PDB file of C-alpha atoms in Angstrom:
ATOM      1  CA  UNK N   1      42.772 -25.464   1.124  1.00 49.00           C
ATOM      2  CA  UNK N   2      41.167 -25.462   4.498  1.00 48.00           C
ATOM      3  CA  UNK N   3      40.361 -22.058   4.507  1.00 46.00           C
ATOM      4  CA  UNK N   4      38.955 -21.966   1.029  1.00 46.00           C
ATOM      5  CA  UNK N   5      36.781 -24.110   1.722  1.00 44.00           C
ATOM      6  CA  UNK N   6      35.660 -22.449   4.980  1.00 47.00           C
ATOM      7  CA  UNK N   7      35.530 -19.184   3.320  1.00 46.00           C
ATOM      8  CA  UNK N   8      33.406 -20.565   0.390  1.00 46.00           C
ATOM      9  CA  UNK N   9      31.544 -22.492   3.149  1.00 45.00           C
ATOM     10  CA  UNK N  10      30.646 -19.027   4.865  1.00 45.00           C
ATOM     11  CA  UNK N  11      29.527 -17.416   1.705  1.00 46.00           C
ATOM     12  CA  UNK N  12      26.798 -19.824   1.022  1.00 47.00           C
ATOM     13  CA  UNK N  13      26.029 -20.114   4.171  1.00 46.00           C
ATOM     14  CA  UNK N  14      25.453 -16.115   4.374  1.00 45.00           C
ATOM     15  CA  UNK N  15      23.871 -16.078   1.310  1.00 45.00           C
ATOM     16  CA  UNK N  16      21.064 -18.749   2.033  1.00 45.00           C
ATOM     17  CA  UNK N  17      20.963 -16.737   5.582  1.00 44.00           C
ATOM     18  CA  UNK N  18      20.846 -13.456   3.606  1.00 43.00           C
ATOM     19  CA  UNK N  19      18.226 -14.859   1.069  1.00 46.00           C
ATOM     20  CA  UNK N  20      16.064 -16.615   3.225  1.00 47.00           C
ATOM     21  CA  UNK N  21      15.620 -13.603   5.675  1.00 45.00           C
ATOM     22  CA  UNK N  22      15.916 -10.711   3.214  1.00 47.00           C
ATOM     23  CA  UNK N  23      12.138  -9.919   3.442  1.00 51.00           C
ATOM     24  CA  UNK N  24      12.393  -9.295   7.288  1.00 45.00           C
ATOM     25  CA  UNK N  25      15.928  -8.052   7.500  1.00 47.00           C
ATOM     26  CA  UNK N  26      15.302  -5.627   4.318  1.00 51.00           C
ATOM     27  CA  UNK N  27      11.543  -4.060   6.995  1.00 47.00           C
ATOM     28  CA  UNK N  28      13.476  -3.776   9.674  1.00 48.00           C
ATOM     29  CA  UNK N  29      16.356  -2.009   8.075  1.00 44.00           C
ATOM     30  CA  UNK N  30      14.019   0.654   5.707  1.00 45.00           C
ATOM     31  CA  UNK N  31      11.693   1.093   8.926  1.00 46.00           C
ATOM     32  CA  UNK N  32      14.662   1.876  11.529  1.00 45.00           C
ATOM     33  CA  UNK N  33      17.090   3.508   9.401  1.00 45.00           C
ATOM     34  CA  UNK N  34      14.829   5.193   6.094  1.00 48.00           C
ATOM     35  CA  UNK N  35      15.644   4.568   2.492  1.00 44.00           C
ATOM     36  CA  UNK N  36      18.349   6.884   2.673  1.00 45.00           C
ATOM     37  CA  UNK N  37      20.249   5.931   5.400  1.00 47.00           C
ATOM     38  CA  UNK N  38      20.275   2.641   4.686  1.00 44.00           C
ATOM     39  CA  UNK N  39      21.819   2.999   0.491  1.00 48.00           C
ATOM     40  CA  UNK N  40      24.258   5.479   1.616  1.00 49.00           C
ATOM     41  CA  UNK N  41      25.516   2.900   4.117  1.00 47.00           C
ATOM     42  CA  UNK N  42      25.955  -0.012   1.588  1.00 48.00           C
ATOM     43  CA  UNK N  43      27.427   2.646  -1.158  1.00 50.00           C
ATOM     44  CA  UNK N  44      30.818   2.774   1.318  1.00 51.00           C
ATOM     45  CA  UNK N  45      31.497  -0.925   1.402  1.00 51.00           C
ATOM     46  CA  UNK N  46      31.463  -1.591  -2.674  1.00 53.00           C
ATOM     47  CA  UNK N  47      34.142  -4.595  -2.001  1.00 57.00           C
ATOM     48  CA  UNK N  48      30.914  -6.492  -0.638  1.00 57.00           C
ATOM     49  CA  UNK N  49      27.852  -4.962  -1.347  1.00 57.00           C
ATOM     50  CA  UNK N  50      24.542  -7.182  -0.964  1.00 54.00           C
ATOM     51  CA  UNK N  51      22.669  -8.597  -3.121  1.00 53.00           C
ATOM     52  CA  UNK N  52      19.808  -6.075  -2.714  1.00 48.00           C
ATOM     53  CA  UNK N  53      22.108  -3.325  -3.186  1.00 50.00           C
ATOM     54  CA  UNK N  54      20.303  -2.306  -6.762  1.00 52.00           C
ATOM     55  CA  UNK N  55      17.427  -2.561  -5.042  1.00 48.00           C
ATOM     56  CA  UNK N  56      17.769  -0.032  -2.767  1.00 48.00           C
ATOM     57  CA  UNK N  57      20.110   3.031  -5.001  1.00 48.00           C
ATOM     58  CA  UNK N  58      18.559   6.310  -5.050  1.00 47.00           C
ATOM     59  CA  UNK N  59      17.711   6.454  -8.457  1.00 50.00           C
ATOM     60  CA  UNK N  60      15.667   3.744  -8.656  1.00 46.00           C
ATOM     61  CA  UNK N  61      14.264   4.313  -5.726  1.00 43.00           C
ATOM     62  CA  UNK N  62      12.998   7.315  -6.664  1.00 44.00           C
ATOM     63  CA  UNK N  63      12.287   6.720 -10.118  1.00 46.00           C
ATOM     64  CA  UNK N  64       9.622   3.792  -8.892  1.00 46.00           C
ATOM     65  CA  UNK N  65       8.048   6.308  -6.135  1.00 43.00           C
ATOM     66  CA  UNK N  66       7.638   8.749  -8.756  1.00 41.00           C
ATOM     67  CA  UNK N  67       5.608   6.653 -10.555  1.00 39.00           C
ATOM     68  CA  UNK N  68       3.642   6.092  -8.224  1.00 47.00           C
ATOM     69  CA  UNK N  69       2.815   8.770  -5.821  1.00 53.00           C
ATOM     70  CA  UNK N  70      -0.375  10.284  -5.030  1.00 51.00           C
ATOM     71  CA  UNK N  71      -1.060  13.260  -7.010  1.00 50.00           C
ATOM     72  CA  UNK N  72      -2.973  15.813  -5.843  1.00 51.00           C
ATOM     73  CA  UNK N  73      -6.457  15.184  -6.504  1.00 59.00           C
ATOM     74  CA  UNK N  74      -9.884  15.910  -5.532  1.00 69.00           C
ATOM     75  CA  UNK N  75     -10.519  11.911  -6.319  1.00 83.00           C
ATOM     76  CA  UNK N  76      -8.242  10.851  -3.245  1.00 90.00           C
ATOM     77  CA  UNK N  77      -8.122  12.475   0.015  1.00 94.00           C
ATOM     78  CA  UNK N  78      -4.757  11.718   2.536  1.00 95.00           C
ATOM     79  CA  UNK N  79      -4.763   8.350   3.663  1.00 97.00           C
ATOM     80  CA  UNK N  80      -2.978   5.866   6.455  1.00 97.00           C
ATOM     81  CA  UNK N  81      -2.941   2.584   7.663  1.00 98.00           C
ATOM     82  CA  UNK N  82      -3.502   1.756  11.053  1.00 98.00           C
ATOM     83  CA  UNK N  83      -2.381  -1.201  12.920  1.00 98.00           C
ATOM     84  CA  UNK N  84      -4.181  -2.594  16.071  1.00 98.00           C
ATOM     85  CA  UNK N  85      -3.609  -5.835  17.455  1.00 98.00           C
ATOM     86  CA  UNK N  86      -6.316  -8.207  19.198  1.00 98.00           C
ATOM     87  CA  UNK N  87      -5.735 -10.901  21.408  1.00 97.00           C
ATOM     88  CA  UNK N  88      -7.962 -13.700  19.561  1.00 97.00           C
ATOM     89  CA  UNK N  89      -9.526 -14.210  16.025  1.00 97.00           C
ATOM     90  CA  UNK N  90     -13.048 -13.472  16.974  1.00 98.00           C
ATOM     91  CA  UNK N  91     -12.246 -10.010  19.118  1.00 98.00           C
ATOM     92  CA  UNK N  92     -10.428  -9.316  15.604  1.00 98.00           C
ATOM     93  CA  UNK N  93     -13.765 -10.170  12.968  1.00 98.00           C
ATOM     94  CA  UNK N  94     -15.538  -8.208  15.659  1.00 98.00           C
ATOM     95  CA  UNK N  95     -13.625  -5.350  15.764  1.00 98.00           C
ATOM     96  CA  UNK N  96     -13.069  -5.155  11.942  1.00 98.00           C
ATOM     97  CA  UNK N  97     -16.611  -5.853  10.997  1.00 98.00           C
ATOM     98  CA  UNK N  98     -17.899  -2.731  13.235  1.00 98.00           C
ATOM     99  CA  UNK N  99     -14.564  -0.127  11.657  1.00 98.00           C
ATOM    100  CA  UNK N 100     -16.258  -0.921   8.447  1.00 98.00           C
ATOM    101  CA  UNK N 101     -19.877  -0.872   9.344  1.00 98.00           C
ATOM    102  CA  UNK N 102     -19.208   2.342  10.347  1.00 98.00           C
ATOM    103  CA  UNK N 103     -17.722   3.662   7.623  1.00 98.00           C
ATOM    104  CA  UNK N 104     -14.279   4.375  10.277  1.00 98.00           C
ATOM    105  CA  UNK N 105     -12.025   2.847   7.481  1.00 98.00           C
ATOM    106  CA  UNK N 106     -12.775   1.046   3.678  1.00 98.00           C
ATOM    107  CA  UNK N 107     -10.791  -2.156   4.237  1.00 98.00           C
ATOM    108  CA  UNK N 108      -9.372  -3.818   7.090  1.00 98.00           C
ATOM    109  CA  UNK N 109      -6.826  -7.143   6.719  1.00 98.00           C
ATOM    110  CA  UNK N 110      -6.936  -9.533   9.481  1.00 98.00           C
ATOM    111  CA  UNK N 111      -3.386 -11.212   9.694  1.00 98.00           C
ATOM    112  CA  UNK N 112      -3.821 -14.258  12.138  1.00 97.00           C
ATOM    113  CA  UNK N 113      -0.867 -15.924  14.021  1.00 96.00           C
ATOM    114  CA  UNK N 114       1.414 -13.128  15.291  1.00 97.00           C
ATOM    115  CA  UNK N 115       3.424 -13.184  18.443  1.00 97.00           C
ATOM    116  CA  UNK N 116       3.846 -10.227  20.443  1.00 97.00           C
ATOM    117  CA  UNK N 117       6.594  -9.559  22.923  1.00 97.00           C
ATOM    118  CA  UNK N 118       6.166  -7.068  25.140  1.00 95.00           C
ATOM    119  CA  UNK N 119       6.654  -5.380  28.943  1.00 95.00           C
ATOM    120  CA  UNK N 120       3.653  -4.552  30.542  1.00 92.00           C
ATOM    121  CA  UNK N 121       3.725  -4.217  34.110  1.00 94.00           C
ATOM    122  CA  UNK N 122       7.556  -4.395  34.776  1.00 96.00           C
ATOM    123  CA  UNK N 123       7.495  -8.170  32.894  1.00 97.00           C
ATOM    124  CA  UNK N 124       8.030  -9.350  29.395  1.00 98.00           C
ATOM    125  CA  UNK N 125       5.010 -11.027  28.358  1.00 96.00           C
ATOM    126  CA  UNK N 126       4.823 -13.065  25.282  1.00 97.00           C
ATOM    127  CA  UNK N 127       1.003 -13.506  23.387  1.00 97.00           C
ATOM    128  CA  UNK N 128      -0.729 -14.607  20.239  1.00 97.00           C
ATOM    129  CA  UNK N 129      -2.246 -11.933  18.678  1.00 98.00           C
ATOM    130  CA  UNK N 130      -3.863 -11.231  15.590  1.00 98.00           C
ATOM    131  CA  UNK N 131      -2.770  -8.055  13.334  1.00 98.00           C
ATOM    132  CA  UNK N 132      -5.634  -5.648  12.142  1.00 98.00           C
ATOM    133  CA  UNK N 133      -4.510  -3.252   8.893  1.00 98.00           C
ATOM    134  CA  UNK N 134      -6.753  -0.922   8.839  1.00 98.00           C
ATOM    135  CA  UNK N 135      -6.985   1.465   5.357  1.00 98.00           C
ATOM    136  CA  UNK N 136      -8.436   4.707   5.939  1.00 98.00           C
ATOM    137  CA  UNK N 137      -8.596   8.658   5.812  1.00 97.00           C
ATOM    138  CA  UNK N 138      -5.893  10.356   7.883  1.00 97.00           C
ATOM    139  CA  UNK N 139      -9.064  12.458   9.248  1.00 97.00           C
ATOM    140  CA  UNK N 140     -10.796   9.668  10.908  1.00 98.00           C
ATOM    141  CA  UNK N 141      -7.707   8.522  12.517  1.00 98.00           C
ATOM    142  CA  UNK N 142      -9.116  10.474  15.829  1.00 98.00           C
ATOM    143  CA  UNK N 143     -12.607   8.721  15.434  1.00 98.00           C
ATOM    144  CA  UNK N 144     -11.045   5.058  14.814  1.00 98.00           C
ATOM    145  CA  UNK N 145      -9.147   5.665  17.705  1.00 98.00           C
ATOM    146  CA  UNK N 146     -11.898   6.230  19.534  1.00 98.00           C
ATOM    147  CA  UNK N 147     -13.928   3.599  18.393  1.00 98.00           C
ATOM    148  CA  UNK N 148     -10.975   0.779  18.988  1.00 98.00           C
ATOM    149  CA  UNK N 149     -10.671   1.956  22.909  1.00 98.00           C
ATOM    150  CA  UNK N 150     -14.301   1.439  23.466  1.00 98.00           C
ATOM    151  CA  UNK N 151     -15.066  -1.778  21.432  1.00 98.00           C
ATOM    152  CA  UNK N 152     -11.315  -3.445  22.811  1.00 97.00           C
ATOM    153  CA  UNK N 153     -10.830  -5.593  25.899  1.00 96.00           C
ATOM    154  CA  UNK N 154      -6.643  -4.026  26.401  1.00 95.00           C
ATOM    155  CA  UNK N 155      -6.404  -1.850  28.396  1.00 94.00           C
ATOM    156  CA  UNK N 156      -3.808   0.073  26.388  1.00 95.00           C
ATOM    157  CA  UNK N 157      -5.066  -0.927  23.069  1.00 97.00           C
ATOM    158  CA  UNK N 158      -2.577  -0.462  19.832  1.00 97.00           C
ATOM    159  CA  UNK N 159      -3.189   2.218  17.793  1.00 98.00           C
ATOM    160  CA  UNK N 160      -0.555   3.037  15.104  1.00 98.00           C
ATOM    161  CA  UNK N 161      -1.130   4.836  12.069  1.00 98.00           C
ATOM    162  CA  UNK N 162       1.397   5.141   8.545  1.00 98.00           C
ATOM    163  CA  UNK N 163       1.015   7.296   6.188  1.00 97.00           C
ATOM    164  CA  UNK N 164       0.090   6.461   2.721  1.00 96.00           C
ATOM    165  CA  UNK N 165       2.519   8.366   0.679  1.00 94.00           C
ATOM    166  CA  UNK N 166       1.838   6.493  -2.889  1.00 93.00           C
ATOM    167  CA  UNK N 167      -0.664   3.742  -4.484  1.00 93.00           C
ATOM    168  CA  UNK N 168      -2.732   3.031  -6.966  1.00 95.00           C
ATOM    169  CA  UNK N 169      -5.013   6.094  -7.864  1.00 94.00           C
ATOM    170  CA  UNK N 170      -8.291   3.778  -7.813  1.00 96.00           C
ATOM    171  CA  UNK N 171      -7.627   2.384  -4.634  1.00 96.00           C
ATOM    172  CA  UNK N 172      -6.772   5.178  -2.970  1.00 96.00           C
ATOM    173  CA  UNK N 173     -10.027   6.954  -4.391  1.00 96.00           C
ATOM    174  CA  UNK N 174     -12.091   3.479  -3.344  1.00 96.00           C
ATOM    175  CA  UNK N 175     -10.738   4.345   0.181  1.00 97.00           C
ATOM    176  CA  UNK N 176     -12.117   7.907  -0.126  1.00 96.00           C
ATOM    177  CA  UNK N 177     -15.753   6.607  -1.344  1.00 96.00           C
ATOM    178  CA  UNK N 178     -15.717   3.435   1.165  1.00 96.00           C
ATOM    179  CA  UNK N 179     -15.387   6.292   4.571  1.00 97.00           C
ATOM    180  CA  UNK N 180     -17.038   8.745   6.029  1.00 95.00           C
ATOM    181  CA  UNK N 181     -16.424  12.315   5.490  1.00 89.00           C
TER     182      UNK N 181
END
């Protein structure tokens, strides 16, 4: 009796845990292992699978990117997203305001409140930051970069750039028309 009600204990208590940090546990596992890797892991345990496992089978998978990926068009151009982190909320409207007035990128999201933790210097440091996402064409990525290490107090500044392998057709042509050639 004990145990069932330990076991049953642990399986609500995994699920909550599971459903409460899916979001963040599901990022980190598609970033670090890929799509792939991470439904051909689950598809050898089918005793316990998660519940995300439809989610994330190859079919559907694919089926959804398919209906969505870029098509080849002389509307869009290729596209990423850049991230680039700023120490304080004004450095970040700064920094965003002039990417855009300069046609560097169409759109760039300001996420406040992050926390970075990082070495720098032999020491883990720990700092509020705010997150820049930066939409643009994969051809000003060299530009942008540019333009962040001279309007940036780091040293180092963060410059990361994604592709943009699907979206909405409009948007993805708004990027094209919102940048510079």
């Amino acid at each position: 009796m004990a145990s069932t009600l330990c076991s049953r204990a642990s399986s609500i208590f995994s699920s909550y845990t599971v459903r409460r940090r899916l979001p963040l546990i599901g990022a980190i596992c598609i970033v670090s292992l890929g799509i792939s890797n991470l439904s051909a892991s689950f598809k050898k345990d089918t005793t316990h699978p998660p519940p995300f496992a439809p989610l994330l089978s190859t079919e559907t998978l694919s089926k959804n990117f398919n209906a969505i990926k870029m098509e080849g068009s002389s509307d869009t151009v290729p596209s990423i997203v850049v991230y680039v982190t700023v120490p304080n909320k004004e450095a970040g409207k700064k920094l965003a305001e002039s990417i855009v007035k300069e046609r560097l990128a169409a759109c760039v999201n300001r996420v406040p409140g992050i926390e970075s933790v990082y070495v720098w210097k032999g020491e883990i440091q720990t700092d509020p930051e705010e997150l820049l996402i930066i939409k643009t064409r994969q051809s000003l990525l060299e530009a942008l970069t540019e333009h962040v290490k001279a309007n940036h107090e780091y040293d180092v500044p963060e410059v990361i750039a994604l592709p943009i392998t699907g979206g909405s057709h409009q948007y993805l042509e708004w990027v094209k028309k919102g940048t510079r050639d």
